[in-house]
Coordinates of C-alpha atoms and ligand atoms in Angstrom, one line a residue:
M1 CA -128.9 -39.6 25.8
P2 CA -125.7 -38.1 25.7
L3 CA -123.1 -39.0 23.0
K4 CA -120.6 -40.1 26.0
N5 CA -123.3 -42.8 26.8
K6 CA -124.0 -44.0 23.6
I7 CA -120.7 -44.5 22.7
E8 CA -120.7 -46.8 26.1
E9 CA -123.5 -48.5 24.6
L10 CA -121.6 -49.1 21.3
K11 CA -118.7 -50.4 23.4
K12 CA -120.8 -52.8 25.2
R13 CA -122.5 -54.0 22.2
K14 CA -118.9 -54.7 20.6
E15 CA -117.9 -56.5 23.7
E16 CA -120.8 -58.7 23.6
A17 CA -120.5 -59.6 20.0
L18 CA -116.5 -60.3 20.3
Q19 CA -117.7 -63.1 22.7
G20 CA -118.7 -65.5 19.8
G21 CA -120.4 -68.5 21.3
G22 CA -119.2 -67.7 24.7
E23 CA -116.7 -69.1 27.0
Q24 CA -117.9 -73.1 27.0
A25 CA -117.8 -73.0 23.1
V26 CA -114.4 -71.0 22.8
A27 CA -112.9 -73.6 25.3
K28 CA -113.9 -76.5 23.0
Q29 CA -112.7 -74.6 19.9
V30 CA -109.2 -74.0 22.2
A31 CA -109.2 -77.5 23.1
M32 CA -109.2 -78.9 19.8
G33 CA -106.3 -76.9 19.0
K34 CA -108.0 -74.5 16.7
L35 CA -107.9 -70.8 16.7
T36 CA -110.9 -68.5 17.0
A37 CA -112.1 -67.0 13.9
R38 CA -111.2 -63.4 14.9
E39 CA -107.7 -64.8 16.0
R40 CA -107.0 -66.2 12.5
I41 CA -108.1 -63.2 10.9
I42 CA -105.6 -61.1 13.2
A43 CA -102.9 -63.5 12.2
L44 CA -103.2 -63.5 8.7
L45 CA -103.7 -59.8 7.9
D46 CA -101.1 -57.0 8.6
E47 CA -100.9 -55.7 11.9
D48 CA -104.4 -53.2 13.2
S49 CA -105.4 -53.6 9.2
F50 CA -108.6 -55.3 9.7
N51 CA -111.9 -53.4 9.8
E52 CA -114.9 -55.5 10.7
Y53 CA -118.2 -55.1 9.0
D54 CA -121.8 -56.6 10.0
M55 CA -120.5 -57.3 13.7
F56 CA -124.6 -56.6 14.7
V57 CA -126.2 -58.6 12.2
E58 CA -128.7 -61.1 13.7
H59 CA -130.7 -64.2 12.3
D60 CA -134.3 -64.0 11.8
A61 CA -134.9 -67.7 12.0
R62 CA -138.1 -68.5 14.2
D63 CA -138.1 -72.5 14.0
F64 CA -136.8 -75.3 16.0
G65 CA -136.1 -73.3 18.7
M66 CA -134.4 -70.3 17.0
D67 CA -136.7 -67.7 18.2
G68 CA -134.6 -65.3 20.3
K69 CA -131.7 -67.3 20.4
V70 CA -128.6 -65.1 20.3
L71 CA -125.9 -65.9 17.5
H72 CA -123.3 -63.3 17.6
G73 CA -122.6 -62.3 14.1
D74 CA -124.5 -65.2 12.8
G75 CA -121.6 -67.1 13.0
V76 CA -119.1 -65.3 10.5
I77 CA -117.2 -62.5 10.6
I78 CA -116.3 -60.0 7.5
G79 CA -114.4 -57.4 6.9
T80 CA -111.4 -56.0 4.8
G81 CA -107.6 -55.6 5.7
T82 CA -104.3 -56.0 4.0
I83 CA -101.1 -58.6 3.5
Y84 CA -98.2 -57.2 2.8
G85 CA -99.7 -53.9 1.9
A86 CA -102.1 -55.6 -0.6
P87 CA -106.0 -55.1 0.0
V88 CA -108.0 -58.1 0.7
A89 CA -111.7 -58.8 1.5
V90 CA -112.1 -61.8 3.9
F91 CA -114.7 -64.0 6.0
A92 CA -114.2 -66.3 8.5
Q93 CA -116.7 -68.8 9.9
D94 CA -117.4 -68.9 13.7
F95 CA -117.9 -72.6 14.9
T96 CA -118.3 -71.4 18.5
V97 CA -121.4 -70.2 17.0
A98 CA -123.9 -72.8 16.2
G99 CA -121.3 -74.7 14.7
G100 CA -120.4 -72.0 11.9
S101 CA -123.5 -73.4 10.2
L102 CA -124.6 -71.4 7.5
G103 CA -128.1 -69.7 7.5
S104 CA -129.6 -67.0 5.5
M105 CA -128.0 -63.9 7.4
H106 CA -124.8 -65.7 7.6
A107 CA -124.9 -66.4 3.9
R108 CA -125.8 -62.6 3.2
K109 CA -122.9 -61.6 5.0
I110 CA -120.8 -63.7 3.3
T111 CA -122.2 -63.0 -0.5
K112 CA -121.9 -59.0 0.9
I113 CA -118.3 -59.4 1.4
M114 CA -117.6 -61.2 -1.7
D115 CA -119.8 -58.5 -3.9
Y116 CA -117.5 -56.1 -2.3
A117 CA -114.3 -58.0 -3.2
L118 CA -115.6 -58.2 -6.8
R119 CA -116.5 -54.6 -7.1
M120 CA -113.1 -53.3 -5.8
R121 CA -111.4 -56.0 -7.7
I122 CA -109.4 -57.2 -4.7
P123 CA -108.6 -61.0 -3.7
I124 CA -111.2 -62.9 -1.3
I125 CA -109.9 -65.3 1.5
G126 CA -112.7 -67.5 2.7
I127 CA -112.0 -69.1 6.3
N128 CA -114.0 -72.1 6.4
D129 CA -115.2 -74.0 9.9
S130 CA -118.5 -74.9 9.6
G131 CA -121.4 -77.8 9.9
G132 CA -122.7 -76.8 6.4
A133 CA -126.2 -75.8 6.0
R134 CA -127.9 -74.6 9.0
I135 CA -130.5 -77.0 9.8
Q136 CA -133.2 -75.2 11.3
E137 CA -133.2 -72.7 8.5
G138 CA -134.0 -75.5 6.1
V139 CA -134.5 -74.0 2.5
N140 CA -133.0 -70.6 3.3
S141 CA -129.8 -72.3 4.3
L142 CA -129.6 -73.7 0.9
A143 CA -130.5 -70.6 -1.2
G144 CA -127.6 -69.0 0.8
Y145 CA -125.3 -71.8 -0.4
G146 CA -126.6 -71.5 -4.2
E147 CA -125.8 -67.6 -4.0
I148 CA -122.2 -68.1 -2.7
F149 CA -121.5 -70.7 -5.1
W150 CA -122.9 -68.3 -8.3
R151 CA -120.7 -65.6 -6.8
N152 CA -117.6 -68.1 -6.9
T153 CA -118.6 -68.4 -10.3
L154 CA -119.0 -65.1 -11.4
S155 CA -115.7 -63.8 -9.8
S156 CA -113.6 -66.6 -11.1
G157 CA -110.9 -65.8 -13.3
I158 CA -111.5 -62.0 -12.3
I159 CA -110.3 -61.6 -8.4
P160 CA -108.1 -64.5 -6.7
Q161 CA -110.6 -66.5 -4.7
I162 CA -108.5 -68.5 -1.3
S163 CA -110.2 -70.9 0.7
V164 CA -109.0 -72.1 4.0
I165 CA -110.3 -75.0 5.5
L166 CA -109.7 -74.8 9.4
G167 CA -112.4 -77.0 10.9
P168 CA -115.2 -79.4 9.6
C169 CA -116.6 -78.4 6.3
A170 CA -119.7 -80.6 5.7
G171 CA -122.1 -80.6 2.9
G172 CA -122.3 -77.4 1.0
A173 CA -119.8 -75.8 2.8
V174 CA -117.3 -77.9 0.6
Y175 CA -118.6 -76.8 -2.6
S176 CA -117.6 -73.1 -2.4
P177 CA -113.9 -74.2 -1.4
A178 CA -114.1 -76.3 -4.5
L179 CA -115.1 -73.6 -6.8
T180 CA -112.2 -71.1 -5.6
D181 CA -108.5 -71.0 -7.1
F182 CA -106.7 -72.3 -4.3
V183 CA -107.8 -74.5 -1.2
F184 CA -105.4 -74.6 1.8
V185 CA -105.5 -77.7 4.7
V186 CA -104.0 -78.0 8.1
D187 CA -103.0 -81.5 9.5
K188 CA -105.4 -82.9 11.8
I189 CA -107.5 -79.7 11.8
S190 CA -109.1 -79.7 8.0
K191 CA -111.9 -81.9 7.3
M192 CA -113.9 -81.7 4.0
F193 CA -116.8 -84.1 2.9
I194 CA -120.2 -84.0 1.6
T195 CA -121.8 -86.7 3.6
G196 CA -120.1 -87.2 7.0
P197 CA -119.1 -90.7 9.0
E198 CA -122.7 -90.7 10.6
V199 CA -124.6 -90.5 7.4
I200 CA -122.3 -92.9 5.9
K201 CA -122.7 -95.3 8.5
S202 CA -126.7 -95.3 8.4
V203 CA -126.8 -95.5 4.8
L204 CA -124.0 -97.8 4.1
G205 CA -123.3 -99.5 7.1
E206 CA -119.5 -98.5 6.8
E207 CA -117.4 -97.2 9.9
I208 CA -114.9 -94.4 9.0
S209 CA -113.3 -91.5 11.1
Q210 CA -113.7 -88.0 9.7
E211 CA -110.1 -88.0 9.4
D212 CA -109.9 -90.9 7.3
L213 CA -112.7 -89.6 5.2
G214 CA -111.5 -86.5 4.2
G215 CA -108.6 -85.0 6.5
A216 CA -106.1 -82.8 5.4
R217 CA -103.9 -85.6 4.0
V218 CA -106.5 -87.0 2.1
H219 CA -107.2 -83.9 0.1
A220 CA -103.4 -82.8 -0.6
Q221 CA -102.6 -86.7 -1.3
I222 CA -105.5 -88.4 -2.8
T223 CA -108.2 -86.1 -4.1
G224 CA -106.2 -83.3 -5.2
N225 CA -109.0 -81.1 -3.8
A226 CA -106.4 -79.1 -1.7
H227 CA -103.6 -76.9 -3.0
F228 CA -101.4 -76.3 0.1
Y229 CA -100.7 -78.4 3.2
S230 CA -99.3 -77.6 6.4
E231 CA -98.8 -78.7 10.0
S232 CA -100.5 -75.6 11.6
E233 CA -102.7 -72.6 11.1
F234 CA -99.9 -70.4 11.8
E235 CA -97.7 -72.3 8.9
C236 CA -100.7 -72.2 6.7
F237 CA -101.1 -68.2 7.1
E238 CA -97.5 -67.9 6.3
Q239 CA -98.4 -69.9 3.1
I240 CA -101.3 -67.8 2.0
K241 CA -99.3 -64.6 2.7
K242 CA -96.6 -65.8 0.4
L243 CA -99.2 -66.9 -2.3
I244 CA -100.3 -63.2 -2.0
T245 CA -97.1 -61.7 -3.0
Y246 CA -96.9 -64.0 -6.3
I247 CA -100.6 -63.2 -7.5
P248 CA -102.0 -59.9 -9.0
W249 CA -105.1 -58.4 -6.9
N250 CA -107.3 -59.0 -10.1
N251 CA -107.0 -59.8 -13.9
N252 CA -106.6 -56.1 -15.2
R253 CA -103.2 -56.4 -13.5
K254 CA -99.7 -58.1 -13.0
A255 CA -98.3 -59.1 -10.0
R256 CA -96.3 -57.1 -8.1
K257 CA -92.7 -56.7 -9.4
F258 CA -89.7 -57.8 -7.2
E259 CA -86.0 -56.8 -7.5
S260 CA -84.0 -59.5 -9.4
K261 CA -82.1 -61.9 -7.6
E262 CA -79.4 -64.6 -9.2
P263 CA -80.2 -68.0 -8.7
K264 CA -78.0 -69.6 -5.7
T265 CA -74.8 -71.2 -6.8
V266 CA -75.5 -74.4 -5.2
F267 CA -77.9 -75.2 -8.2
N268 CA -75.6 -75.9 -10.9
I269 CA -77.9 -76.3 -13.7
S270 CA -75.4 -78.5 -15.9
E271 CA -75.1 -81.3 -13.4
I272 CA -78.7 -81.7 -12.7
V273 CA -79.9 -83.7 -15.6
P274 CA -78.1 -87.1 -16.4
G275 CA -77.2 -87.8 -19.8
D276 CA -78.9 -91.0 -19.6
P277 CA -82.5 -90.4 -20.5
K278 CA -83.7 -93.6 -18.1
Q279 CA -81.9 -91.8 -15.3
P280 CA -84.3 -89.9 -13.0
Y281 CA -83.7 -86.7 -11.4
D282 CA -85.5 -83.7 -9.5
V283 CA -86.9 -81.4 -12.0
R284 CA -87.4 -78.8 -9.3
N285 CA -83.7 -78.4 -9.0
V286 CA -83.7 -77.4 -12.6
I287 CA -86.5 -74.9 -11.6
R288 CA -84.4 -73.5 -8.6
A289 CA -81.3 -73.3 -10.8
I290 CA -83.4 -70.7 -13.0
V291 CA -85.4 -68.6 -10.7
D292 CA -84.6 -65.6 -8.7
D293 CA -82.9 -66.8 -5.4
S294 CA -83.6 -70.1 -6.6
D295 CA -87.0 -69.6 -4.2
F296 CA -89.7 -71.9 -6.0
F297 CA -93.2 -71.8 -4.4
E298 CA -94.8 -75.3 -5.4
I299 CA -98.6 -75.9 -5.7
Q300 CA -100.0 -79.3 -4.9
E301 CA -96.7 -80.6 -3.9
M302 CA -98.5 -84.0 -2.5
W303 CA -100.4 -84.9 -5.4
A304 CA -99.6 -86.0 -8.7
G305 CA -96.1 -85.7 -8.0
N306 CA -95.1 -86.6 -11.9
I307 CA -95.8 -83.2 -12.8
V308 CA -94.7 -79.9 -10.6
I309 CA -96.6 -76.8 -11.0
G310 CA -95.8 -73.8 -8.9
F311 CA -94.5 -69.9 -8.8
G312 CA -91.0 -68.6 -9.3
R313 CA -89.8 -65.1 -10.5
L314 CA -87.7 -64.3 -13.5
N315 CA -86.2 -60.8 -13.0
G316 CA -88.4 -60.0 -10.3
E317 CA -91.8 -60.8 -12.3
T318 CA -93.7 -63.9 -11.4
V319 CA -94.0 -66.6 -13.8
G320 CA -96.0 -70.0 -13.6
F321 CA -93.8 -73.2 -14.3
V322 CA -95.1 -76.5 -15.2
A323 CA -92.5 -79.5 -15.2
N324 CA -92.5 -83.0 -15.8
Q325 CA -91.0 -85.0 -12.7
P326 CA -88.9 -87.8 -14.2
M327 CA -88.5 -88.7 -10.6
V328 CA -92.2 -89.8 -10.3
M329 CA -93.1 -92.3 -12.8
A330 CA -90.7 -91.0 -15.2
G331 CA -92.5 -87.7 -15.7
V332 CA -95.4 -89.6 -17.9
L333 CA -98.6 -87.6 -18.2
D334 CA -101.6 -89.4 -16.5
V335 CA -105.6 -88.4 -15.4
D336 CA -104.4 -86.7 -12.4
S337 CA -101.1 -84.7 -13.9
S338 CA -103.3 -83.4 -16.9
D339 CA -106.1 -82.1 -14.5
K340 CA -103.3 -80.5 -12.4
A341 CA -101.5 -78.6 -14.7
A342 CA -104.2 -78.0 -17.1
R343 CA -106.2 -75.9 -14.3
F344 CA -103.0 -74.2 -13.2
I345 CA -102.5 -73.2 -16.9
R346 CA -105.8 -71.7 -16.7
Y347 CA -105.2 -69.5 -13.9
C348 CA -101.9 -68.3 -14.7
D349 CA -103.5 -67.3 -18.1
A350 CA -106.5 -65.4 -16.2
F351 CA -104.2 -63.6 -14.3
N352 CA -101.7 -62.6 -16.9
I353 CA -99.0 -64.7 -15.5
P354 CA -96.1 -65.9 -18.1
L355 CA -96.0 -69.6 -18.2
C356 CA -92.7 -71.6 -18.4
T357 CA -93.0 -75.0 -19.1
L358 CA -89.6 -77.5 -18.8
V359 CA -90.1 -81.0 -20.7
D360 CA -88.9 -84.4 -20.2
L361 CA -91.5 -87.1 -20.4
P362 CA -92.1 -90.4 -22.3
G363 CA -95.3 -89.5 -23.1
Y364 CA -99.1 -90.4 -21.7
L365 CA -99.4 -93.5 -19.4
P366 CA -100.6 -96.6 -21.1
G367 CA -102.6 -99.1 -19.8
V368 CA -106.4 -100.2 -19.0
D369 CA -106.6 -98.2 -15.8
Q370 CA -105.8 -94.9 -17.4
E371 CA -107.7 -95.7 -20.6
H372 CA -110.8 -96.4 -18.3
A373 CA -110.3 -93.6 -16.0
G374 CA -110.9 -91.2 -18.9
V375 CA -107.0 -90.5 -19.9
I376 CA -108.4 -89.2 -23.3
R377 CA -110.8 -86.7 -21.9
H378 CA -108.5 -85.3 -19.0
G379 CA -105.4 -85.4 -21.1
A380 CA -107.3 -83.2 -23.9
K381 CA -108.1 -80.8 -20.8
L382 CA -104.2 -80.0 -21.2
L383 CA -104.2 -79.7 -24.6
Y384 CA -106.8 -77.2 -24.4
A385 CA -105.5 -75.2 -21.5
Y386 CA -102.2 -74.6 -23.4
S387 CA -103.5 -73.8 -26.9
E388 CA -105.9 -71.4 -25.1
A389 CA -103.3 -69.5 -22.7
S390 CA -102.4 -66.1 -24.4
V391 CA -99.8 -65.4 -21.9
P392 CA -96.3 -65.7 -23.1
K393 CA -95.2 -69.0 -23.3
M394 CA -92.0 -70.2 -22.9
T395 CA -90.9 -74.1 -23.3
V396 CA -87.8 -75.5 -22.7
I397 CA -87.2 -79.4 -23.8
L398 CA -84.6 -80.7 -21.1
R399 CA -84.3 -84.3 -22.5
K400 CA -87.1 -86.5 -23.7
A401 CA -90.1 -85.2 -25.3
Y402 CA -91.7 -88.4 -27.0
G403 CA -95.0 -88.7 -28.7
G404 CA -98.2 -86.6 -27.4
G405 CA -96.0 -85.7 -24.5
Y406 CA -94.0 -83.5 -27.2
I407 CA -97.5 -82.2 -28.5
A408 CA -99.1 -81.6 -25.2
M409 CA -96.4 -79.7 -23.2
S410 CA -96.5 -76.3 -24.6
S411 CA -95.0 -77.3 -28.0
R412 CA -94.7 -74.7 -31.1
H413 CA -97.8 -76.0 -32.4
L414 CA -100.0 -75.1 -29.5
R415 CA -98.5 -72.0 -30.0
A416 CA -95.4 -71.7 -27.5
D417 CA -94.0 -68.1 -28.0
F418 CA -90.4 -69.4 -27.4
V419 CA -89.3 -72.8 -27.9
F420 CA -85.7 -74.0 -26.7
A421 CA -84.0 -77.4 -26.3
W422 CA -81.0 -78.6 -24.5
P423 CA -78.6 -80.9 -26.6
G424 CA -79.6 -83.8 -25.3
A425 CA -83.2 -83.3 -26.0
E426 CA -84.7 -86.4 -28.0
I427 CA -87.9 -85.7 -29.8
A428 CA -89.7 -88.6 -31.3
V429 CA -92.8 -90.4 -31.9
M430 CA -91.9 -92.7 -29.1
G431 CA -88.7 -93.7 -27.4
P432 CA -86.3 -95.4 -29.8
E433 CA -86.9 -99.0 -28.2
G434 CA -90.3 -99.0 -29.2
A435 CA -90.2 -97.5 -32.1
A436 CA -87.5 -99.8 -33.6
N437 CA -89.4 -102.9 -32.5
I438 CA -92.5 -101.7 -34.2
I439 CA -90.9 -100.6 -37.6
F440 CA -88.4 -103.0 -37.7
R441 CA -90.1 -105.9 -36.5
K442 CA -89.6 -108.1 -39.9
E443 CA -85.8 -107.3 -39.9
I444 CA -85.5 -108.1 -36.4
T445 CA -87.2 -111.5 -36.4
E446 CA -86.2 -112.6 -39.7
A447 CA -82.2 -111.8 -38.5
E448 CA -79.3 -114.3 -37.5
S449 CA -79.3 -112.7 -34.2
P450 CA -82.1 -110.8 -33.8
E451 CA -80.8 -109.1 -30.5
E452 CA -78.2 -107.7 -32.4
M453 CA -80.3 -106.5 -35.3
R454 CA -82.7 -105.0 -32.4
R455 CA -79.7 -103.0 -31.2
Q456 CA -78.4 -101.7 -34.3
K457 CA -82.0 -100.5 -35.3
V458 CA -82.3 -98.7 -31.7
E459 CA -79.0 -97.1 -32.4
E460 CA -79.9 -96.2 -36.2
Y461 CA -83.4 -94.6 -35.0
K462 CA -81.5 -93.0 -32.1
E463 CA -79.4 -91.4 -34.6
K464 CA -81.7 -90.2 -36.7
F465 CA -84.5 -88.9 -34.4
A466 CA -83.4 -88.8 -30.8
N467 CA -81.7 -85.6 -30.9
P468 CA -83.4 -81.8 -30.9
Y469 CA -81.8 -80.8 -34.8
V470 CA -84.7 -82.7 -36.8
A471 CA -87.2 -80.6 -34.9
A472 CA -84.9 -77.6 -35.0
A473 CA -84.4 -77.9 -39.0
K474 CA -88.3 -77.5 -39.2
G475 CA -87.9 -74.5 -36.9
Y476 CA -90.4 -76.4 -34.2
I477 CA -87.5 -75.4 -32.0
D478 CA -86.1 -71.9 -32.3
T479 CA -82.7 -72.9 -31.0
V480 CA -80.8 -75.3 -29.4
I481 CA -79.0 -73.8 -26.5
E482 CA -76.3 -74.9 -23.5
P483 CA -78.0 -75.5 -20.1
E484 CA -76.1 -72.7 -18.7
E485 CA -77.7 -70.1 -21.3
T486 CA -81.4 -71.1 -20.2
R487 CA -82.1 -68.4 -17.5
K488 CA -80.4 -65.6 -19.6
L489 CA -82.3 -66.8 -22.8
L490 CA -85.8 -66.9 -20.7
L491 CA -85.2 -63.8 -19.1
H492 CA -84.8 -62.0 -22.6
A493 CA -88.0 -64.0 -24.1
L494 CA -89.8 -62.5 -21.0
E495 CA -88.7 -59.0 -21.8
V496 CA -89.6 -59.4 -25.4
S497 CA -92.9 -60.8 -24.6
S498 CA -94.0 -58.3 -22.2
T499 CA -96.4 -56.4 -25.1
K500 CA -97.3 -59.6 -26.4
V501 CA -100.9 -59.5 -28.7
A502 CA -102.6 -62.7 -29.0
D503 CA -106.1 -61.8 -30.9
R504 CA -108.8 -64.8 -31.0
P505 CA -112.0 -64.6 -32.8
F506 CA -115.0 -63.6 -30.6
K507 CA -116.7 -66.5 -28.8
K508 CA -118.8 -66.3 -25.8
H509 CA -116.7 -69.3 -24.2
G510 CA -115.0 -72.4 -25.3
I511 CA -116.0 -75.8 -24.0
P512 CA -113.2 -77.4 -22.4
P513 CA -113.3 -81.3 -21.9
F514 CA -114.4 -80.5 -18.2
Ligands
HXC1 C1 -127.1 -76.3 12.7 C2 -125.3 -76.9 13.9 C3 -124.9 -77.8 12.4 C4 -125.8 -77.5 11.2 C5 -123.1 -78.3 13.8 N1 -124.2 -77.5 14.4 N2 -124.0 -78.3 12.6 N3 -126.4 -76.5 14.0 N4 -127.1 -76.7 11.5 N5 -125.7 -78.1 10.1 C6 -124.0 -77.1 15.9 C7 -124.4 -78.5 16.7 O1 -125.8 -78.5 17.0 C8 -123.9 -77.8 18.0 O2 -124.6 -76.9 18.8 C9 -122.7 -76.6 17.2 O3 -123.0 -76.8 16.3 C10 -121.4 -77.8 17.6 O4 -121.7 -79.2 16.9 P1 -121.3 -80.6 17.4 O5 -121.9 -81.6 16.6 O6 -121.4 -80.3 18.9 O7 -119.4 -80.4 17.1 P2 -118.8 -81.8 16.6 O8 -118.6 -82.4 17.5 O9 -117.3 -81.1 16.5 O10 -119.0 -81.8 15.2 C11 -119.1 -81.1 13.9 C12 -119.8 -81.8 12.8 C13 -121.2 -82.4 13.2 C14 -118.9 -82.9 12.3 C15 -119.6 -80.7 11.7 O11 -121.6 -81.0 14.1 C16 -122.2 -82.6 12.0 O12 -121.9 -83.6 11.6 N6 -122.9 -81.4 11.8 C17 -124.0 -81.7 10.8 C18 -122.8 -81.9 9.5 C19 -124.4 -81.6 8.2 O13 -124.7 -82.8 7.9 N7 -124.6 -80.6 7.7 C20 -125.6 -80.3 6.8 C21 -125.1 -80.7 5.3 S1 -126.3 -80.6 4.3 P3 -124.9 -76.4 20.4 O14 -125.9 -75.8 20.4 O15 -125.0 -78.1 20.8 O16 -123.6 -76.1 20.7 C22 -125.9 -79.2 3.4 C23 -126.5 -79.3 2.2 C24 -126.0 -78.1 1.2 O17 -124.8 -78.7 3.8 C25 -125.7 -78.6 -0.2 C26 -125.3 -77.9 -1.1 C27 -124.9 -78.5 -2.5

């Protein structure tokens, strides 16, 4: 056959493969308000940068009517491309082909691109839209999931792994995303659950919609499984592209450096934090007053709002911010906020992103609910993550730093490299009221006017301990600074610590309180 004809044949084969699950299935996908798998990849990557591999892969299943059934690309598209010039590997499940269900060849395509990403040390982005294990392929599907999970774990901390949930993700389909670093969900489109409504109904007799069981809001607000929430697929892709600008390609690199830009003047750092320690405020405005161009990219914004995490830049360099949020539950630490911060700290540490911690909290949340929910175990994750992190660690105590909260929030004792405190900082074992009630109980109850005595003792305690100078006198704080000096000092701290060495004794790995 002449080459010309062979080229024609190639074109024809490609055209067929590009049809995915066919007109009807594509129409159903569109009717659900979803893009097709290929459209998603094109929208996400730089123009004309996508190269597809394994387009002609075919499944080899024979049972339950699979013999001879054509499943184009076996329901998943894989390839490589770029985002703002940064190389990425990508796979997108095609729900129009057998519901994007995962058979053995489908799994082999995903593991092939995962292996490629790890070998090339580039980020991998998985777009998930799948009915889970392909029921007709039995244990071969389960084996496929196992191979994916194993690779997720192997790649963890070496290359960034990003999951996008753009359809139903049932059964095994949710566990690979759960093992990755960042999970993106879209309102009304994303669904994640282990067992679907039908199973729940038949086993438990309970009726629940897919949305209420595991919709985008459920995972962005209640479970914390999702890191980014958006209203549309296009908004979601913009978020992913932005994230890619903040993180390095792999753990041997630094994130890309941008031009430094001063923060916007609308964020006046001296006027954000009220003097009264009981008054709330939005700590994100303090971050905006510090970072380049006041641009703060928040992560898990809708979950565990009492702690704020996200990326900003200082002098063009990516920094991970962790800050107590006095606007939500006075910024206390609890089970969820400890989990949220601890995981982020480990991410930053793995990917050479310096950490900046802003402290203003009354301590850990007391109560039976928290104790029984395991606040000891979860709270310990935060101590572990900060202690273990060897990237440059800078801490600014804005106002309150009481009790365990003082230690946990990147204190000198957990090896912060720089600890600065504002003049209004109060560093004590607990708040002055609680402290006075305990240590002066006798004097207060025996006084002629107990209320007056309590007031006096609270003042006395405040005078003595509720300031930064006792800690500064011990060198636990490096310097007490005016709020306006914060950015300048942080830029300097970052510069000085760019060659930081933090040697640790060899170990296979630690045993964090998972
Ligand atoms: C084979 C599947 C499939 C699956 C969907 N399809 N899921 N084929 N295996 N797991 C097929 C359907 O038969 C249908 O084919 C097409 O995909 C579209 O599916 P619909 O049901 O028409 O779509 P929709 O109404 O939108 O519902 C989507 C859904 C539902 C909610 C995902 O299909 C569903 O509940 N699927 C099963 C989910 C599940 O229980 N998966 C197994 C999990 S066990 P046709 O030919 O009619 O178009 C698992 C174990 C791994 O994953 C555990 C590892 C730890």
